[in-house]
Coordinates of C-alpha atoms and ligand atoms in Angstrom, one line a residue:
M1 CA 0.0 0.2 0.1
K2 CA 3.4 2.3 0.0
W3 CA 2.5 3.6 -3.0
F4 CA -1.2 4.5 -2.8
A5 CA 0.6 6.5 0.0
A6 CA 2.5 8.3 -1.3
T7 CA 0.1 8.5 -4.5
I8 CA -1.9 9.9 -1.7
A9 CA 0.6 12.5 -0.3
L10 CA 1.7 13.8 -3.9
W11 CA -1.6 14.6 -5.0
V12 CA -3.0 16.2 -1.4
F13 CA 0.4 18.1 -1.9
S14 CA -0.4 18.9 -5.4
H15 CA -3.9 20.0 -5.5
F16 CA -4.2 22.0 -1.7
M17 CA -2.6 25.1 -1.6
P18 CA -2.2 26.3 2.6
V19 CA -3.4 29.8 2.9
Q20 CA -3.0 32.8 5.5
A21 CA -7.0 32.0 7.1
A22 CA -8.5 35.0 9.7
D23 CA -8.3 32.0 11.9
R24 CA -7.4 28.7 11.4
P25 CA -6.1 26.9 8.2
V26 CA -7.9 26.2 4.8
Y27 CA -6.7 24.5 1.7
L28 CA -7.6 25.8 -1.3
R29 CA -8.5 23.1 -3.4
T30 CA -8.3 23.9 -7.2
A31 CA -8.7 22.7 -10.1
W32 CA -8.0 23.3 -14.2
I33 CA -10.5 24.3 -16.1
S34 CA -10.2 25.3 -20.1
G35 CA -6.5 25.8 -19.1
Q36 CA -6.7 28.2 -16.2
E37 CA -5.8 27.3 -12.6
Y38 CA -9.3 27.9 -10.4
V39 CA -9.9 28.2 -7.2
N40 CA -12.8 26.6 -4.4
L41 CA -14.9 29.5 -4.4
G42 CA -16.2 28.0 -0.7
D43 CA -12.9 27.3 0.8
W44 CA -11.6 31.0 -0.5
A45 CA -14.6 32.4 1.0
Q46 CA -13.8 30.3 4.3
A47 CA -10.4 31.1 4.4
R48 CA -11.5 35.2 3.9
G49 CA -13.8 35.0 6.5
F50 CA -16.2 35.6 4.3
Q51 CA -19.7 33.4 4.9
M52 CA -21.1 32.0 1.3
F53 CA -25.2 31.7 0.0
W54 CA -24.9 29.5 -2.5
P55 CA -29.4 28.2 -2.5
L56 CA -30.7 25.5 -4.2
H57 CA -27.1 25.1 -6.0
G58 CA -28.7 27.2 -8.2
D59 CA -27.4 30.4 -10.4
D60 CA -27.1 33.6 -7.8
I61 CA -24.5 33.2 -5.5
T62 CA -23.9 35.3 -2.6
I63 CA -20.5 35.9 -0.5
S64 CA -20.7 38.2 2.4
S65 CA -18.7 39.6 6.1
R66 CA -19.9 42.9 7.8
W67 CA -17.3 44.6 5.9
A68 CA -17.9 43.9 1.9
K69 CA -20.7 42.1 -0.3
L70 CA -20.3 40.0 -4.0
S71 CA -23.1 38.5 -5.4
L72 CA -21.6 36.2 -8.7
K73 CA -23.7 34.2 -10.8
T74 CA -22.2 30.9 -12.7
K75 CA -20.8 30.9 -15.9
S76 CA -21.1 34.4 -15.8
R77 CA -18.5 37.7 -16.1
V78 CA -20.3 40.3 -14.4
I79 CA -20.1 40.3 -10.4
S80 CA -21.2 42.9 -8.3
L81 CA -18.7 43.8 -5.7
N82 CA -19.9 46.0 -2.7
G83 CA -22.8 47.4 -5.5
A84 CA -20.1 48.4 -8.2
S85 CA -20.4 46.0 -11.3
V86 CA -17.5 44.5 -11.9
T87 CA -16.5 42.1 -14.7
L88 CA -13.8 39.0 -14.1
S89 CA -11.7 37.8 -16.7
L90 CA -12.9 34.2 -17.1
P91 CA -16.2 33.0 -16.3
L92 CA -17.4 31.4 -13.2
V93 CA -17.5 28.0 -12.9
A94 CA -20.3 25.5 -11.3
Q95 CA -18.8 21.9 -11.4
R96 CA -21.6 20.0 -9.6
D97 CA -21.8 20.8 -5.9
T98 CA -18.4 23.0 -6.5
L99 CA -18.6 26.2 -7.4
Y100 CA -14.1 28.1 -9.3
I101 CA -13.3 31.9 -9.7
S102 CA -10.1 31.7 -11.2
R103 CA -6.9 32.5 -9.0
L104 CA -6.1 34.9 -12.0
D105 CA -9.5 36.8 -10.8
L106 CA -8.2 36.5 -7.5
R107 CA -4.8 37.9 -8.1
T108 CA -5.5 40.5 -11.1
L109 CA -9.0 42.1 -9.6
I110 CA -11.1 40.7 -6.2
H111 CA -7.4 40.3 -3.8
P112 CA -6.7 44.2 -5.4
I113 CA -9.4 45.3 -4.5
L114 CA -11.0 43.7 -1.2
Y115 CA -7.5 44.5 -0.7
P116 CA -5.4 47.2 -1.4
G117 CA -2.1 48.6 -0.4
R118 CA 1.5 46.2 -1.0
P119 CA 3.8 46.9 1.8
D120 CA 6.4 45.7 0.4
R121 CA 6.2 48.4 -3.0
P122 CA 5.2 51.5 -1.5
K123 CA 4.4 54.1 -3.8
K124 CA 3.5 57.6 -3.7
V125 CA 1.0 59.6 -6.2
L126 CA 2.2 62.9 -6.1
T127 CA 1.4 63.1 -9.9
V128 CA -1.6 62.7 -12.2
A129 CA -1.4 62.4 -16.2
L130 CA -4.9 63.6 -17.4
D131 CA -5.4 62.1 -21.5
P132 CA -8.3 63.7 -22.7
G133 CA -9.3 61.5 -25.3
H134 CA -8.9 62.7 -29.0
G135 CA -7.7 66.4 -30.3
G136 CA -7.0 68.2 -33.6
K137 CA -8.1 65.7 -36.9
D138 CA -9.6 63.0 -34.7
P139 CA -13.0 64.2 -33.3
G140 CA -14.1 61.6 -31.5
N141 CA -18.1 60.6 -31.3
E142 CA -20.5 63.1 -32.5
A143 CA -23.6 64.2 -31.6
A144 CA -25.9 66.6 -32.1
G145 CA -23.2 69.2 -33.3
E146 CA -20.8 68.6 -30.6
Q147 CA -17.5 66.4 -29.9
E148 CA -16.4 64.2 -28.2
K149 CA -13.0 66.0 -28.6
K150 CA -14.1 69.4 -26.4
H151 CA -15.7 67.8 -24.3
T152 CA -13.0 65.7 -23.4
L153 CA -10.4 68.3 -23.0
L154 CA -13.0 70.8 -21.0
L155 CA -13.5 67.8 -18.7
A156 CA -9.9 66.4 -18.5
K157 CA -8.9 71.1 -17.3
E158 CA -12.1 70.9 -14.9
V159 CA -10.6 67.7 -13.1
Q160 CA -6.9 69.1 -13.4
K161 CA -7.9 72.5 -11.5
R162 CA -9.6 70.5 -8.6
L163 CA -6.6 68.3 -8.3
T164 CA -4.4 71.6 -7.7
Q165 CA -6.5 72.7 -5.3
A166 CA -6.7 69.6 -3.6
G167 CA -2.7 69.5 -3.5
V168 CA -2.2 66.8 -6.5
K169 CA -0.1 67.8 -9.2
A170 CA -1.9 67.6 -12.1
V171 CA -0.3 67.1 -16.3
L172 CA -2.4 66.6 -19.5
T173 CA -1.5 65.4 -22.6
R174 CA -3.0 67.5 -24.3
S175 CA -3.4 71.1 -23.5
A176 CA -5.3 72.7 -26.8
D177 CA -7.4 71.3 -30.1
T178 CA -4.6 69.1 -30.9
Y179 CA -3.7 65.5 -32.6
V180 CA -1.3 63.4 -30.5
E181 CA -0.7 59.9 -31.1
N182 CA -2.7 57.1 -28.7
H183 CA 0.7 54.9 -28.5
D184 CA 2.5 58.7 -27.3
R185 CA 0.2 59.7 -24.6
P186 CA 1.3 57.1 -22.2
A187 CA 4.9 58.4 -23.0
L188 CA 4.0 61.8 -22.1
A189 CA 2.8 61.3 -19.0
K190 CA 5.9 58.7 -18.4
K191 CA 8.3 61.7 -19.2
L192 CA 6.2 64.1 -17.0
K193 CA 6.9 62.0 -14.0
A194 CA 3.0 60.9 -13.6
D195 CA 1.9 58.3 -11.2
I196 CA -0.8 57.1 -12.6
F197 CA -2.5 58.0 -16.1
V198 CA -6.3 59.0 -16.5
S199 CA -7.4 58.7 -19.8
L200 CA -10.9 60.4 -20.2
H201 CA -13.7 59.7 -23.4
Y202 CA -17.3 60.2 -23.9
N203 CA -19.1 56.4 -25.5
S204 CA -21.5 56.2 -28.2
V205 CA -23.3 52.7 -30.6
P206 CA -22.3 53.1 -33.4
S207 CA -25.8 52.6 -35.0
G208 CA -29.2 52.7 -33.5
R209 CA -29.5 51.6 -30.0
S210 CA -29.9 55.5 -29.1
D211 CA -30.8 53.6 -25.7
V212 CA -27.9 52.6 -24.5
S213 CA -26.4 55.5 -21.5
G214 CA -24.1 54.8 -18.1
I215 CA -20.5 54.7 -16.4
E216 CA -17.7 52.4 -18.1
V217 CA -14.9 52.3 -16.7
Y218 CA -11.8 49.9 -18.4
C219 CA -8.5 48.4 -17.2
L220 CA -6.3 46.9 -19.9
T221 CA -7.0 43.1 -19.9
P222 CA -5.6 40.8 -18.3
A223 CA -2.5 39.0 -20.1
T224 CA -4.2 36.0 -21.4
T225 CA -7.8 36.1 -21.6
A226 CA -10.0 38.1 -23.9
S227 CA -11.5 41.7 -23.1
T228 CA -15.1 42.5 -21.7
N229 CA -16.7 43.5 -25.2
D230 CA -14.9 41.0 -27.4
P231 CA -14.4 37.5 -26.1
R232 CA -12.5 36.8 -29.4
D233 CA -9.2 38.6 -28.4
S234 CA -7.3 36.9 -26.7
G235 CA -4.6 39.9 -27.3
P236 CA -1.4 38.7 -28.1
H237 CA 1.0 35.9 -27.2
G238 CA 2.7 37.8 -23.9
A239 CA 2.0 40.5 -21.2
M240 CA 1.9 44.3 -22.0
P241 CA 3.6 46.8 -20.2
G242 CA 0.6 47.7 -19.3
N243 CA 0.1 44.8 -17.5
R244 CA 2.6 44.9 -15.2
N245 CA 0.3 46.6 -13.2
D246 CA -2.4 44.5 -13.5
E247 CA -3.6 45.0 -9.7
Q248 CA -3.1 48.4 -9.4
N249 CA -5.1 49.0 -12.7
A250 CA -7.9 47.9 -10.8
L251 CA -7.4 49.5 -7.8
L252 CA -7.7 52.8 -9.4
A253 CA -10.5 51.7 -12.0
Y254 CA -12.8 50.4 -9.1
T255 CA -12.1 53.2 -7.1
L256 CA -13.3 55.6 -9.3
Q257 CA -16.4 53.8 -10.3
K258 CA -17.5 54.0 -6.9
Q259 CA -17.8 57.4 -7.1
L260 CA -19.3 58.1 -10.7
L261 CA -21.5 55.9 -9.5
G262 CA -22.6 58.4 -6.9
L263 CA -23.8 60.4 -9.9
G264 CA -26.8 58.3 -10.6
L265 CA -25.9 56.9 -14.1
N266 CA -26.8 53.6 -15.3
D267 CA -23.8 51.5 -13.9
R268 CA -22.7 49.4 -16.7
G269 CA -19.4 48.2 -15.2
L270 CA -15.7 48.2 -14.6
K271 CA -14.2 46.4 -17.8
H272 CA -11.6 45.2 -18.9
A273 CA -10.4 46.4 -23.2
R274 CA -6.7 46.6 -24.4
Y275 CA -7.0 50.6 -25.6
T276 CA -3.8 51.1 -27.0
V277 CA -2.6 54.0 -23.9
L278 CA -3.8 51.3 -21.2
C279 CA -1.4 48.9 -23.2
Y280 CA 1.5 50.8 -23.6
A281 CA 1.3 53.3 -19.6
E282 CA 3.9 52.4 -17.9
M283 CA 1.8 53.7 -14.8
P284 CA -1.6 52.8 -13.2
S285 CA -3.6 53.9 -16.1
V286 CA -7.8 53.1 -16.3
L287 CA -9.4 54.5 -19.0
V288 CA -13.0 56.0 -18.1
E289 CA -16.6 56.4 -20.4
G290 CA -18.6 59.3 -19.3
G291 CA -21.6 58.7 -20.6
F292 CA -23.2 58.1 -24.3
M293 CA -23.1 61.0 -26.5
S294 CA -25.4 58.8 -28.5
E295 CA -28.4 58.6 -26.1
P296 CA -29.9 62.4 -26.7
R297 CA -30.4 62.7 -22.7
E298 CA -27.4 61.6 -21.7
A299 CA -26.0 64.1 -24.6
K300 CA -28.1 67.0 -23.1
R301 CA -25.9 66.6 -19.7
I302 CA -22.1 65.7 -21.3
V303 CA -22.5 69.0 -22.7
S304 CA -24.0 71.7 -19.8
Q305 CA -21.4 72.9 -17.2
A306 CA -23.1 71.5 -14.8
Y307 CA -22.6 67.9 -15.4
R308 CA -19.1 68.7 -15.6
R309 CA -18.3 70.0 -12.8
Q310 CA -19.9 66.8 -11.4
L311 CA -18.3 63.9 -13.1
A312 CA -14.8 66.3 -12.4
T313 CA -15.2 66.4 -9.0
A314 CA -16.2 62.1 -8.9
I315 CA -13.4 62.1 -10.7
V316 CA -10.8 63.8 -8.1
D317 CA -12.8 61.9 -4.8
G318 CA -12.2 58.7 -7.1
I319 CA -8.7 59.3 -7.2
L320 CA -7.6 60.3 -3.6
A321 CA -9.8 57.7 -2.6
Y322 CA -7.0 55.5 -5.1
K323 CA -3.9 57.8 -3.4
R324 CA -4.9 57.0 0.5
L325 CA -5.0 53.2 -0.3
I326 CA -1.9 53.1 -2.0
E327 CA -0.1 55.5 0.5
R328 CA -2.1 54.1 4.0
P329 CA 1.5 52.5 6.5
A330 CA 2.0 49.4 5.9
A331 CA -0.2 48.4 9.4
A332 CA -2.9 49.5 8.0
K333 CA -2.7 46.0 5.5
K334 CA -6.0 43.7 5.9
Ligands
LIG1 ZN1 -13.6 57.9 -27.4

């Protein structure tokens, strides 16, 4: 029976990984599904001190504690995290009576948001690069005689003013109606020694659907997974420069999204995309879509000074929330 015991020991060793639990050690059982490593969601919840509810093993799952709540659906990539819609890179999988979440989503999305701060790499947010989308020969989206490039620049200047008032240096990748290549924008931010990069845009649907509205916040798609809006895009073989900051990208997107939801617009979620500016940013970076120009009521708000000021305040509050989390002392880390 020796070989049997050895096989069992080897199997246990290779399939269970000890994690630091709140009160007692819990082992995370793992599985390989469609070429990706998945973690038993029940084990993870227990290890992190959460209660998990999966009524009748149906489609809806709730994981909660006193300070956080996650609502998930089987086979879905969209979850609700403390009330904000967040998109996983890989779908949640139910196999018989067990739920699995990808280790990649835990590492690049869930943990950075729930347990922010990196004591091993203290980082201060002293300079923020604001990137007004489009400009010059590239007008961006157009609706009712208004061009996106004009309103992203007005918004960037409003955010810059408020950040300066809050004591944070803000630099712009363009400060006039000029054309700047998308590839050059993160390079310019690096030259200006920016610690984070926030690209500002307004959305549009190409044809017909004038009813689509709301806020979206994008961060770079993690390597080897598909972007939210393009399930067939698995990206280049290797990671992009922006993937070095997957964790901070997610946290910055989430802190911004949480503030933007206070504007009362439709929550279209934290999403992943391989936009050029995000691919090549060497500092934590996000792209904010501040509403749909193709939706008539939202287009009216976008061109109004009142909404611009509200949006700018929310963006500044999101940046300052990120700054507080990332700069807090190591001892405060959960
Ligand atoms: Zn745009």
